[in-house]
CSV table of C-alpha atoms in Angstrom, one decimal:
chain,number,residue,atom,x,y,z
A,27,MET,CA,0.0,0.0,0.0
A,28,ALA,CA,2.8,2.4,-0.9
A,29,LEU,CA,1.9,5.9,-1.6
A,30,ALA,CA,2.7,7.7,-4.8
A,31,PRO,CA,4.4,11.1,-4.4
A,32,SER,CA,1.7,13.7,-4.1
A,33,LYS,CA,0.2,15.4,-7.1
A,34,ASP,CA,1.9,18.8,-6.7
A,35,THR,CA,5.2,17.2,-7.9
A,36,ALA,CA,6.7,19.0,-10.9
A,37,THR,CA,6.7,17.1,-14.2
A,38,ALA,CA,10.5,16.6,-14.0
A,39,LYS,CA,10.1,15.0,-10.6
A,40,GLY,CA,7.3,12.8,-11.8
A,41,ALA,CA,9.7,11.4,-14.5
A,42,ALA,CA,12.3,10.8,-11.8
A,43,ALA,CA,9.7,8.9,-9.7
A,44,LYS,CA,9.0,6.7,-12.6
A,45,GLY,CA,12.7,6.1,-13.2
A,46,SER,CA,13.3,5.0,-9.7
A,47,ALA,CA,10.2,2.8,-9.4
A,48,SER,CA,12.1,-0.2,-10.7
A,49,ALA,CA,14.7,0.2,-8.0
A,50,LYS,CA,11.9,-0.4,-5.4
A,51,GLY,CA,12.1,-4.1,-6.0
A,52,THR,CA,15.3,-4.5,-4.0
A,53,ALA,CA,14.7,-5.6,-0.5
A,54,SER,CA,17.5,-3.7,1.2
A,55,VAL,CA,16.3,-0.2,1.8
A,56,LYS,CA,18.0,1.6,4.6
A,57,GLY,CA,20.9,3.5,3.2
A,58,THR,CA,19.9,3.0,-0.4
A,59,ALA,CA,19.6,6.3,-2.2
A,60,SER,CA,16.4,7.8,-3.5
A,61,ALA,CA,14.1,4.8,-3.7
A,62,ARG,CA,11.3,7.3,-3.2
A,63,PRO,CA,11.9,10.9,-4.1
A,64,PRO,CA,10.6,13.7,-1.9
A,65,SER,CA,7.1,14.8,-2.8
A,66,ARG,CA,8.2,18.4,-3.3
A,67,THR,CA,11.2,20.7,-3.6
A,68,PRO,CA,12.6,21.6,-0.2
A,69,SER,CA,11.9,25.2,0.7
A,70,ARG,CA,13.3,27.4,3.4
A,71,GLY,CA,10.3,29.7,3.3
A,72,PHE,CA,8.5,30.6,6.6
A,73,TRP,CA,5.0,29.8,5.6
A,74,SER,CA,5.8,26.7,3.6
A,75,SER,CA,7.4,25.2,6.7
A,76,THR,CA,5.5,23.2,9.3
A,77,ILE,CA,7.4,25.0,12.0
A,78,GLY,CA,6.5,28.4,10.4
A,79,LYS,CA,2.8,27.5,10.3
A,80,LYS,CA,3.0,26.3,13.9
A,81,THR,CA,4.6,29.6,14.9
A,82,VAL,CA,1.7,31.5,13.3
A,83,MET,CA,-0.7,29.2,15.3
A,84,ALA,CA,1.3,29.8,18.5
A,85,VAL,CA,1.4,33.6,18.2
A,86,SER,CA,-2.3,33.9,17.1
A,87,GLY,CA,-3.3,31.5,19.9
A,88,LEU,CA,-1.4,33.5,22.5
A,89,ILE,CA,-3.1,36.7,21.3
A,90,MET,CA,-6.5,35.1,21.7
A,91,LEU,CA,-5.5,33.7,25.1
A,92,ALA,CA,-4.5,37.2,26.3
A,93,TYR,CA,-7.9,38.4,25.1
A,94,LEU,CA,-9.7,35.6,27.0
A,95,VAL,CA,-8.0,36.6,30.2
A,96,ALA,CA,-9.2,40.1,29.8
A,97,HIS,CA,-12.6,38.8,28.8
A,98,VAL,CA,-13.1,36.6,31.8
A,99,ALA,CA,-12.0,39.4,34.1
A,100,GLY,CA,-14.6,41.7,32.5
A,101,ASN,CA,-17.3,39.0,32.7
A,102,LEU,CA,-16.8,38.5,36.4
A,103,LYS,CA,-17.9,42.1,37.0
A,104,VAL,CA,-21.4,40.8,36.5
A,105,PHE,CA,-21.2,39.8,40.2
A,106,PHE,CA,-20.9,43.5,41.2
A,107,GLY,CA,-24.3,44.3,39.8
A,108,PRO,CA,-25.8,45.9,36.6
A,109,GLU,CA,-24.3,49.4,37.0
A,110,GLU,CA,-20.8,48.2,37.2
A,111,PHE,CA,-21.2,45.6,34.4
A,112,ASN,CA,-23.0,48.0,32.1
A,113,GLY,CA,-20.6,50.8,33.0
A,114,TYR,CA,-17.6,48.5,32.1
A,115,ALA,CA,-19.3,47.6,28.8
A,116,HIS,CA,-19.7,51.3,28.1
A,117,TRP,CA,-16.1,52.0,28.9
A,118,LEU,CA,-15.0,49.4,26.3
A,119,ARG,CA,-16.6,51.7,23.8
A,120,VAL,CA,-14.9,54.9,24.9
A,121,MET,CA,-11.6,53.0,25.6
A,122,GLY,CA,-8.6,55.2,24.6
A,123,ALA,CA,-10.6,58.4,24.5
A,124,PRO,CA,-10.0,61.2,23.9
A,125,VAL,CA,-7.1,60.0,21.7
A,126,LEU,CA,-9.3,57.4,20.0
A,127,HIS,CA,-12.7,58.1,18.6
A,128,HIS,CA,-15.8,56.4,20.0
A,129,GLU,CA,-15.5,52.6,19.6
A,130,TRP,CA,-12.2,52.9,17.8
A,131,GLY,CA,-10.3,51.0,20.5
A,132,LEU,CA,-12.9,48.3,20.5
A,133,TRP,CA,-12.8,48.0,16.7
A,134,LEU,CA,-9.0,47.9,16.9
A,135,ALA,CA,-9.2,44.9,19.3
A,136,ARG,CA,-11.8,43.3,17.1
A,137,ILE,CA,-9.6,43.6,14.0
A,138,VAL,CA,-6.6,42.1,15.8
A,139,LEU,CA,-8.8,39.3,17.1
A,140,LEU,CA,-10.3,38.6,13.7
A,141,ALA,CA,-6.9,38.4,12.2
A,142,ALA,CA,-5.7,36.1,14.9
A,143,VAL,CA,-8.8,33.8,14.5
A,144,GLY,CA,-8.2,33.7,10.7
A,145,ALA,CA,-4.5,33.0,10.9
A,146,HIS,CA,-5.1,30.3,13.6
A,147,ALA,CA,-7.8,28.6,11.5
A,148,VAL,CA,-5.9,28.7,8.2
A,149,SER,CA,-2.7,27.3,9.7
A,150,ALA,CA,-4.7,24.7,11.6
A,151,TYR,CA,-6.5,23.6,8.5
A,152,GLN,CA,-3.4,23.4,6.4
A,153,LEU,CA,-1.4,21.6,9.1
A,154,SER,CA,-4.2,19.2,9.8
A,155,ARG,CA,-4.6,18.3,6.1
A,156,ARG,CA,-0.9,17.7,5.9
A,157,ASP,CA,-0.9,15.6,9.0
A,158,ILE,CA,-3.7,13.4,7.8
A,159,ARG,CA,-2.0,12.9,4.5
A,160,ALA,CA,1.3,12.0,6.2
A,161,ARG,CA,-0.4,9.1,8.1
A,162,PRO,CA,-3.1,7.7,5.8
A,163,THR,CA,-3.0,4.1,7.1
A,164,ARG,CA,-4.1,3.3,10.6
A,165,TYR,CA,-2.6,0.5,12.6
A,166,VAL,CA,-4.8,-2.6,12.8
A,167,HIS,CA,-3.9,-2.9,16.4
A,168,ARG,CA,-5.2,0.3,18.0
A,169,ARG,CA,-4.0,1.4,21.3
A,170,LYS,CA,-4.9,4.2,23.6
A,171,GLY,CA,-3.2,7.4,22.4
A,172,SER,CA,-2.3,10.7,24.0
A,173,SER,CA,-4.2,12.7,26.5
A,174,TYR,CA,-7.8,13.8,25.9
A,175,ALA,CA,-6.9,17.4,25.6
A,176,THR,CA,-4.3,16.6,22.9
A,177,ARG,CA,-6.7,14.3,20.9
A,178,THR,CA,-9.5,16.8,20.9
A,179,MET,CA,-7.5,19.8,19.7
A,180,ARG,CA,-9.0,19.7,16.1
A,181,TRP,CA,-12.6,19.0,16.9
A,182,GLY,CA,-12.4,21.2,20.1
A,183,GLY,CA,-11.1,24.0,17.9
A,184,ILE,CA,-14.0,23.7,15.5
A,185,ILE,CA,-16.5,23.6,18.4
A,186,VAL,CA,-15.0,26.7,19.9
A,187,GLY,CA,-15.0,28.4,16.5
A,188,LEU,CA,-18.7,27.6,16.0
A,189,PHE,CA,-19.4,28.8,19.5
A,190,ILE,CA,-17.7,32.2,18.8
A,191,VAL,CA,-20.1,32.7,15.8
A,192,TRP,CA,-23.1,32.0,18.0
A,193,HIS,CA,-21.8,34.0,20.9
A,194,VAL,CA,-21.3,37.1,18.7
A,195,LEU,CA,-24.7,36.8,17.1
A,196,ASP,CA,-26.2,36.2,20.6
A,197,LEU,CA,-24.6,38.9,22.8
A,198,THR,CA,-22.9,41.4,20.4
A,199,THR,CA,-25.2,41.8,17.5
A,200,GLY,CA,-28.3,40.2,19.1
A,201,THR,CA,-29.2,38.6,15.7
A,202,VAL,CA,-30.2,35.3,17.2
A,203,HIS,CA,-31.3,36.7,20.6
A,204,PRO,CA,-35.0,37.5,20.8
A,205,GLY,CA,-35.6,40.5,23.1
A,206,PHE,CA,-31.9,41.7,22.8
A,207,GLU,CA,-31.5,45.2,24.0
A,208,SER,CA,-28.4,47.1,22.7
A,209,GLY,CA,-26.5,48.9,25.5
A,210,ARG,CA,-27.9,46.7,28.3
A,211,PRO,CA,-25.4,43.8,28.4
A,212,TYR,CA,-26.3,42.8,32.0
A,213,GLN,CA,-29.9,42.1,31.1
A,214,ASN,CA,-28.9,40.3,27.9
A,215,VAL,CA,-26.5,38.1,29.8
A,216,ILE,CA,-29.2,37.1,32.3
A,217,ASP,CA,-31.6,36.6,29.4
A,218,THR,CA,-29.3,34.2,27.6
A,219,PHE,CA,-28.5,32.2,30.7
A,220,SER,CA,-32.2,31.9,31.6
A,221,THR,CA,-32.6,29.5,28.7
A,222,TRP,CA,-31.5,25.8,28.9
A,223,TYR,CA,-29.9,25.9,25.4
A,224,GLY,CA,-28.0,29.1,26.2
A,225,ASN,CA,-26.5,27.5,29.3
A,226,THR,CA,-25.8,24.2,27.6
A,227,ILE,CA,-24.0,25.7,24.5
A,228,TYR,CA,-22.0,28.0,26.7
A,229,ILE,CA,-20.9,25.5,29.3
A,230,VAL,CA,-19.9,22.9,26.7
A,231,ALA,CA,-18.0,25.5,24.8
A,232,MET,CA,-16.2,26.7,27.9
A,233,LEU,CA,-15.1,23.1,28.7
A,234,ALA,CA,-13.8,22.9,25.1
A,235,VAL,CA,-12.0,26.2,25.6
A,236,GLY,CA,-10.4,24.8,28.8
A,237,LEU,CA,-9.1,21.7,27.1
A,238,HIS,CA,-7.9,23.6,24.0
A,239,VAL,CA,-6.0,26.1,26.2
A,240,ARG,CA,-4.5,23.2,28.3
A,241,HIS,CA,-2.7,21.6,25.4
A,242,GLY,CA,-2.5,24.8,23.3
A,243,PHE,CA,-0.7,27.0,25.7
A,244,TRP,CA,1.9,24.4,26.5
A,245,SER,CA,2.3,23.6,22.8
A,246,ALA,CA,2.7,27.3,21.9
A,247,ALA,CA,5.6,27.4,24.4
A,248,GLN,CA,7.2,24.4,22.7
A,249,THR,CA,6.7,25.8,19.2
A,250,LEU,CA,8.2,29.2,20.1
A,251,GLY,CA,11.2,27.4,21.7
A,252,VAL,CA,10.5,28.6,25.2
A,253,GLY,CA,10.0,25.1,26.5
A,254,ASN,CA,12.8,23.0,27.8
A,255,ALA,CA,13.3,20.2,30.3
A,256,ARG,CA,13.9,22.6,33.2
A,257,ARG,CA,10.7,24.6,32.5
A,258,GLU,CA,8.6,21.6,31.7
A,259,ARG,CA,6.8,21.4,35.0
A,260,ALA,CA,6.2,25.1,35.3
A,261,LEU,CA,4.8,25.4,31.8
A,262,ARG,CA,2.5,22.4,32.3
A,263,LEU,CA,1.3,23.9,35.6
A,264,LEU,CA,0.8,27.3,34.0
A,265,ALA,CA,-1.2,25.7,31.2
A,266,ASN,CA,-3.4,23.9,33.6
A,267,VAL,CA,-3.9,26.9,35.9
A,268,LEU,CA,-4.9,29.1,32.9
A,269,ALA,CA,-7.2,26.5,31.5
A,270,LEU,CA,-8.9,25.9,34.8
A,271,ALA,CA,-9.2,29.6,35.7
A,272,LEU,CA,-10.6,30.5,32.3
A,273,THR,CA,-13.2,27.7,32.3
A,274,ALA,CA,-14.2,28.2,35.9
A,275,GLY,CA,-14.3,32.0,35.5
A,276,PHE,CA,-16.5,31.8,32.4
A,277,ILE,CA,-18.8,29.1,33.7
A,278,ALA,CA,-19.3,31.1,37.0
A,279,VAL,CA,-21.5,33.5,35.1
A,280,PRO,CA,-24.2,31.1,33.9
A,281,VAL,CA,-24.0,29.2,37.2
A,282,GLY,CA,-24.5,32.6,39.0
A,283,VAL,CA,-27.6,33.3,36.9
A,284,MET,CA,-28.9,29.8,37.4
A,285,THR,CA,-28.5,29.9,41.1
A,286,GLY,CA,-30.0,33.4,41.4
A,287,VAL,CA,-26.8,35.0,42.6
A,288,VAL,CA,-27.0,37.2,39.5
A,289,ASN,CA,-30.4,38.5,38.7
B,24,MET,CA,5.7,-20.9,24.5
B,25,LYS,CA,3.1,-21.1,21.8
B,26,LEU,CA,2.0,-17.8,20.2
B,27,ASN,CA,-0.5,-16.6,17.7
B,28,LEU,CA,1.0,-14.1,15.3
B,29,ARG,CA,-0.9,-11.8,13.1
B,30,VAL,CA,1.5,-10.4,10.6
B,31,TRP,CA,1.1,-7.8,7.9
B,32,ARG,CA,1.8,-9.5,4.5
B,33,GLN,CA,2.2,-7.4,1.4
B,34,LYS,CA,3.9,-8.8,-1.7
B,35,ASN,CA,5.3,-5.5,-2.9
B,36,ALA,CA,4.9,-1.7,-2.8
B,37,GLY,CA,2.0,-1.7,-5.2
B,38,ALA,CA,0.1,-4.7,-3.8
B,39,GLU,CA,-2.7,-4.7,-1.4
B,40,GLY,CA,-1.7,-6.1,2.0
B,41,ALA,CA,-3.5,-7.9,4.8
B,42,MET,CA,-2.9,-9.4,8.2
B,43,ALA,CA,-2.1,-13.1,8.1
B,44,THR,CA,-2.3,-15.4,11.1
B,45,TYR,CA,0.4,-17.8,12.0
B,46,GLU,CA,0.9,-20.2,14.9
B,47,VAL,CA,4.5,-20.3,16.3
B,48,ASP,CA,5.3,-23.2,18.6
B,49,GLY,CA,8.5,-23.9,20.7
B,50,VAL,CA,9.3,-20.2,21.4
B,51,SER,CA,11.7,-19.8,24.2
B,52,PRO,CA,11.2,-16.8,26.6
B,53,ASP,CA,14.9,-16.0,26.1
B,54,MET,CA,14.5,-15.5,22.3
B,55,SER,CA,14.5,-12.0,21.0
B,56,PHE,CA,11.5,-11.0,19.0
B,57,LEU,CA,13.5,-11.3,15.8
B,58,GLU,CA,14.6,-14.8,16.7
B,59,MET,CA,11.0,-15.7,17.1
B,60,LEU,CA,10.3,-14.4,13.6
B,61,ASP,CA,13.3,-16.3,12.3
B,62,THR,CA,11.7,-19.5,13.8
B,63,LEU,CA,8.5,-18.6,12.0
B,64,ASN,CA,10.4,-18.0,8.7
B,65,GLU,CA,12.3,-21.3,8.9
B,66,ASP,CA,8.9,-23.0,9.3
B,67,LEU,CA,7.5,-21.1,6.4
B,68,ILE,CA,10.5,-22.0,4.2
B,69,LEU,CA,10.1,-25.7,5.1
B,70,ARG,CA,6.5,-25.4,4.1
B,71,GLY,CA,7.5,-23.8,0.8
B,72,GLU,CA,5.9,-20.5,1.7
B,73,ASP,CA,7.3,-17.0,1.3
B,74,PRO,CA,9.1,-16.0,4.5
B,75,VAL,CA,8.1,-12.8,6.2
B,76,ALA,CA,10.3,-9.9,5.1
B,77,PHE,CA,11.6,-7.6,7.9
B,78,ASP,CA,14.5,-5.3,8.4
B,79,HIS,CA,17.3,-6.2,10.8
B,80,ASP,CA,21.1,-5.8,11.0
B,81,CYS,CA,23.1,-5.6,14.2
B,82,ARG,CA,20.6,-7.2,16.5
B,83,GLU,CA,22.4,-5.2,19.3
B,84,GLY,CA,20.0,-2.3,19.5
B,85,ILE,CA,22.5,0.2,17.9
B,86,CYS,CA,22.0,0.2,14.1
B,87,GLY,CA,18.3,1.3,13.8
B,88,ALA,CA,17.5,-1.3,11.1
B,89,CYS,CA,14.7,-3.2,12.9
B,90,SER,CA,11.4,-1.6,12.7
B,91,LEU,CA,8.2,-3.4,13.8
B,92,VAL,CA,5.0,-2.1,15.3
B,93,ILE,CA,4.1,-4.8,17.8
B,94,ASN,CA,0.6,-4.7,19.3
B,95,GLY,CA,0.3,-1.0,18.2
B,96,ASP,CA,3.6,0.0,19.8
B,97,ALA,CA,6.7,0.9,17.8
B,98,HIS,CA,9.4,-1.6,18.9
B,99,GLY,CA,6.8,-3.3,21.2
B,100,PRO,CA,6.0,-3.0,24.8
B,101,GLU,CA,9.5,-2.3,26.2
B,102,ARG,CA,11.6,0.9,25.7
B,103,THR,CA,14.1,-0.8,23.4
B,104,THR,CA,14.6,-1.8,19.8
B,105,THR,CA,12.7,-4.8,18.4
B,106,CYS,CA,15.9,-6.9,18.3
B,107,GLN,CA,16.5,-6.3,22.0
B,108,LEU,CA,12.9,-7.1,22.9
B,109,HIS,CA,12.6,-10.6,24.4
B,110,MET,CA,9.8,-13.0,24.3
B,111,ARG,CA,9.6,-13.0,28.1
B,112,SER,CA,7.7,-9.8,27.7
B,113,PHE,CA,4.9,-11.9,26.3
B,114,ARG,CA,2.9,-14.7,27.8
B,115,ASP,CA,2.2,-18.2,26.5
B,116,GLY,CA,-0.8,-18.2,24.2
B,117,ASP,CA,-0.7,-14.5,23.4
B,118,THR,CA,-1.9,-13.1,20.1
B,119,ILE,CA,0.6,-10.6,18.8
B,120,ASP,CA,0.0,-8.1,16.0
B,121,VAL,CA,3.0,-7.2,13.9
B,122,GLU,CA,2.8,-4.3,11.5
B,123,PRO,CA,5.2,-2.2,9.5
B,124,TRP,CA,5.9,1.5,10.3
B,125,ARG,CA,3.0,3.5,9.0
B,126,ALA,CA,3.6,6.9,7.3
B,127,SER,CA,3.3,8.1,3.8
B,128,ALA,CA,6.9,9.1,3.9
B,129,PHE,CA,7.8,5.5,4.7
B,130,PRO,CA,6.1,3.4,2.0
B,131,VAL,CA,5.9,-0.3,2.5
B,132,VAL,CA,8.4,-2.2,0.3
B,133,LYS,CA,7.4,-5.7,1.3
B,134,ASP,CA,5.6,-7.2,4.3
B,135,LEU,CA,7.2,-5.4,7.3
B,136,VAL,CA,9.9,-3.6,5.4
B,137,VAL,CA,9.5,0.1,4.7
B,138,ASP,CA,11.5,2.6,2.7
B,139,ARG,CA,13.2,4.9,5.1
B,140,SER,CA,15.4,6.7,2.6
B,141,ALA,CA,13.6,9.9,3.5
B,142,PHE,CA,15.7,9.9,6.6
B,143,ASP,CA,18.9,9.6,4.6
B,144,ARG,CA,17.9,12.6,2.5
B,145,ILE,CA,17.2,14.6,5.7
B,146,ILE,CA,20.7,13.8,6.9
B,147,ARG,CA,22.2,14.6,3.5
B,148,SER,CA,20.6,18.0,3.6
B,149,GLY,CA,22.5,19.1,6.7
B,150,GLY,CA,23.2,16.3,9.2
B,151,TYR,CA,27.0,16.7,8.9
B,152,VAL,CA,29.9,19.0,9.8
B,153,SER,CA,32.4,20.3,7.2
B,154,VAL,CA,35.9,19.8,8.4
B,155,PRO,CA,39.2,20.3,6.6
B,156,THR,CA,40.7,16.9,5.9
B,157,GLY,CA,44.3,16.0,6.5
B,158,SER,CA,46.0,15.9,9.9
B,159,ALA,CA,43.4,15.6,12.7
B,160,PRO,CA,43.4,18.7,15.0
B,161,GLU,CA,44.4,18.4,18.6
B,162,ALA,CA,41.2,17.2,20.4
B,163,HIS,CA,41.7,19.6,23.4
B,164,ALA,CA,42.1,22.6,21.2
B,165,THR,CA,38.3,22.9,20.9
B,166,PRO,CA,36.8,23.0,24.4
B,167,VAL,CA,33.2,21.9,24.8
B,168,PRO,CA,31.4,22.8,28.0
B,169,LYS,CA,30.2,19.7,29.9
B,170,ALA,CA,26.5,20.6,29.7
B,171,ASP,CA,26.8,21.0,25.9
B,172,ALA,CA,28.7,17.8,25.5
B,173,ASP,CA,26.0,16.0,27.5
B,174,PHE,CA,23.2,17.6,25.5
B,175,ALA,CA,24.9,16.7,22.2
B,176,PHE,CA,25.5,13.1,23.4
B,177,GLU,CA,21.9,12.7,24.5
B,178,HIS,CA,20.8,13.5,20.9
B,179,ALA,CA,23.6,11.7,19.2
B,180,GLU,CA,22.1,8.5,20.7
B,181,CYS,CA,19.4,8.6,17.9
B,182,ILE,CA,19.8,5.6,15.7
B,183,GLY,CA,17.4,6.8,13.0
B,184,CYS,CA,15.1,3.8,13.3
B,185,GLY,CA,12.0,5.9,12.6
B,186,ALA,CA,10.0,4.7,15.6
B,187,CYS,CA,9.1,8.4,16.3
B,188,VAL,CA,7.5,8.7,12.9
B,189,ALA,CA,5.7,5.3,13.3
B,190,ALA,CA,4.3,6.3,16.7
B,191,CYS,CA,3.2,9.8,15.7
B,192,PRO,CA,-0.4,10.2,14.7
B,193,ASN,CA,0.7,12.8,12.2
B,194,GLY,CA,3.6,10.7,10.8
B,195,SER,CA,5.9,13.6,11.8
B,196,ALA,CA,9.7,13.3,11.8
B,197,MET,CA,10.3,16.2,14.2
B,198,LEU,CA,11.9,14.1,16.9
B,199,PHE,CA,14.4,12.5,14.5
B,200,THR,CA,15.3,15.8,12.9
B,201,SER,CA,15.5,17.6,16.2
B,202,ALA,CA,17.9,14.9,17.5
B,203,LYS,CA,20.2,15.4,14.5
B,204,VAL,CA,20.0,19.2,14.5
B,205,ASN,CA,20.5,19.5,18.3
B,206,HIS,CA,23.4,17.0,18.3
B,207,LEU,CA,25.4,19.1,15.9
B,208,ASN,CA,24.2,22.6,16.5
B,209,VAL,CA,25.2,22.7,20.2
B,210,LEU,CA,28.8,21.8,19.4
B,211,PRO,CA,31.6,24.2,18.2
B,212,GLN,CA,32.3,21.8,15.3
B,213,GLY,CA,28.7,22.3,14.1
B,214,ALA,CA,28.7,26.1,14.6
B,215,PRO,CA,29.7,27.2,11.0
B,216,GLU,CA,26.6,25.4,9.6
B,217,ARG,CA,24.3,26.1,12.5
B,218,GLU,CA,21.7,28.1,10.7
B,219,THR,CA,21.7,26.5,7.3
B,220,ARG,CA,21.6,23.0,8.9
B,221,VAL,CA,18.4,23.5,10.8
B,222,LEU,CA,16.7,25.4,7.9
B,223,ASP,CA,17.7,22.8,5.3
B,224,MET,CA,17.0,19.8,7.4
B,225,VAL,CA,13.5,21.1,8.3
B,226,ALA,CA,12.9,22.0,4.7
B,227,GLN,CA,13.9,18.5,3.6
B,228,MET,CA,11.8,16.9,6.3
B,229,ASP,CA,8.7,18.9,5.1
B,230,ALA,CA,9.5,18.1,1.5
B,231,GLU,CA,9.5,14.4,2.3
B,232,GLY,CA,5.8,14.6,3.3
B,233,PHE,CA,6.2,14.0,7.0
B,234,GLY,CA,3.4,15.6,9.1
B,235,GLY,CA,3.8,18.5,11.5
B,236,CYS,CA,4.2,18.3,15.2
B,237,THR,CA,1.2,18.5,17.4
B,238,LEU,CA,3.2,17.7,20.6
B,239,THR,CA,1.3,14.5,21.4
B,240,GLY,CA,4.5,13.1,22.9
B,241,GLU,CA,4.0,9.7,21.3
B,242,CYS,CA,7.4,9.9,19.6
B,243,ALA,CA,9.4,10.4,22.8
B,244,THR,CA,7.5,7.6,24.4
B,245,ALA,CA,8.3,5.2,21.6
B,246,CYS,CA,11.9,6.2,21.1
B,247,PRO,CA,14.2,3.3,22.0
B,248,LYS,CA,17.0,5.7,22.8
B,249,GLY,CA,15.0,8.1,25.0
B,250,ILE,CA,15.4,11.2,22.9
B,251,PRO,CA,13.3,13.6,25.0
B,252,LEU,CA,10.3,15.5,23.8
B,253,PRO,CA,11.8,19.0,24.7
B,254,SER,CA,14.3,18.3,21.8
B,255,ILE,CA,11.6,19.4,19.5
B,256,ALA,CA,11.2,22.8,21.3
B,257,ALA,CA,15.0,23.1,21.2
B,258,MET,CA,14.9,22.6,17.4
B,259,ASN,CA,12.0,25.1,17.0
B,260,LYS,CA,14.1,27.6,18.9
B,261,GLU,CA,17.1,26.9,16.5
B,262,TRP,CA,14.8,27.3,13.5
B,263,LEU,CA,13.4,30.6,14.6
B,264,ARG,CA,16.8,31.9,15.4
B,265,ALA,CA,18.1,30.8,12.0
B,266,ARG,CA,15.2,32.5,10.3
B,267,ARG,CA,16.2,35.8,12.0
B,268,LYS,CA,19.8,35.4,11.1
B,269,VAL,CA,19.7,34.1,7.5
B,270,LYS,CA,18.1,36.4,5.1
């Protein structure tokens, strides 16, 4: 079940592949030259490299992670009552004033985040496709693989991505939120978390975020070359603390609404 | 010991393969896994059947030729090479699944033999140091700090067997490449080619169709020589450094 070189091979290379096909019959392989030519020409380019794409994923992931930390801190203001929460939401719009015009600071953040989401998703898609192509045949004898957080990075990422779409339509634009009132985020939040589906979607997504951050933060450190044997424990710990704090912090809001602490 | 073997049989690179079941009797617990396969092959030859093709050479755990996925684990249940795995790790009556390395960059040649020439081409692209030939320089003229020497040696242990690729769910060769890059890049002898080495070896690795690293850690768990997972982070650091230095 040998695999032919992938289709993006140049014509000249295709000819070379044919030429060496006859050499494949020999049983001794290790050390023999060019029984199978590489599928493409080696490139030192940043974006064409798996490490380059991983670097883009790591940096964009860290930008989103920094945003999540700020986001959860803002969310927790819900426990100080509607004035403080709505006041904070208003401040986000006048952030940077008077240097920045109304909502410019907010839009700046949105643009950076959108770019980060885009870069993260594109590199994830390209790397995933490559990874799947690199290992097309499964072992007959399956064994338990890596940790749950590691195995669910791809699907978890897709779930979180879909959640973000719903979340923006629900609490930013109000498109899918019946009775949405612009400028009254406290009431909108209570409204969303008074529905069973609102709570379910949110809590499941936040668990996915936690798992994603758990493996993602540590991986980003490895990709950016910050990780080493000495820092291993500290990085793992920091990843777990971040994941747990974010998940607990975000879930505290629907739990608060459900238990009547926030009303 | 009596064992049930389920072995991947595939006539050649183009043929369809399948698992075939064999019964092997009279296996001693002191046999190595390869000796057990030799026993099977002798039996197959006597019966006029095609023996199972598998790679092997030194049978001392240092050459990196043997390459079997045994019960889903590269090199089987112990942290060693297949040739150094002994039948005492199994029990009488066990059913054992034996498969070749699986990765599109390592196509099956026959049965359990895969083409690992992709590794040779990665080495050729930068896994060397350029030295002037002639009289050998005085060894003490180039001091190497102890920590660097240890780091280099830890990575020099890689025998290039490909277990890391076989174990990786992405068929990634990052652990192998990082072992080779780190081994030479930390040493003064490797310094002149430090940047081009990592850039070219990573480029060749990607060109061979290996997958990317998702840091599952399967490679380091499977490695018979214990190349540690942080080696990959060390190579990433070297790569990013080289990208900044080389224009």
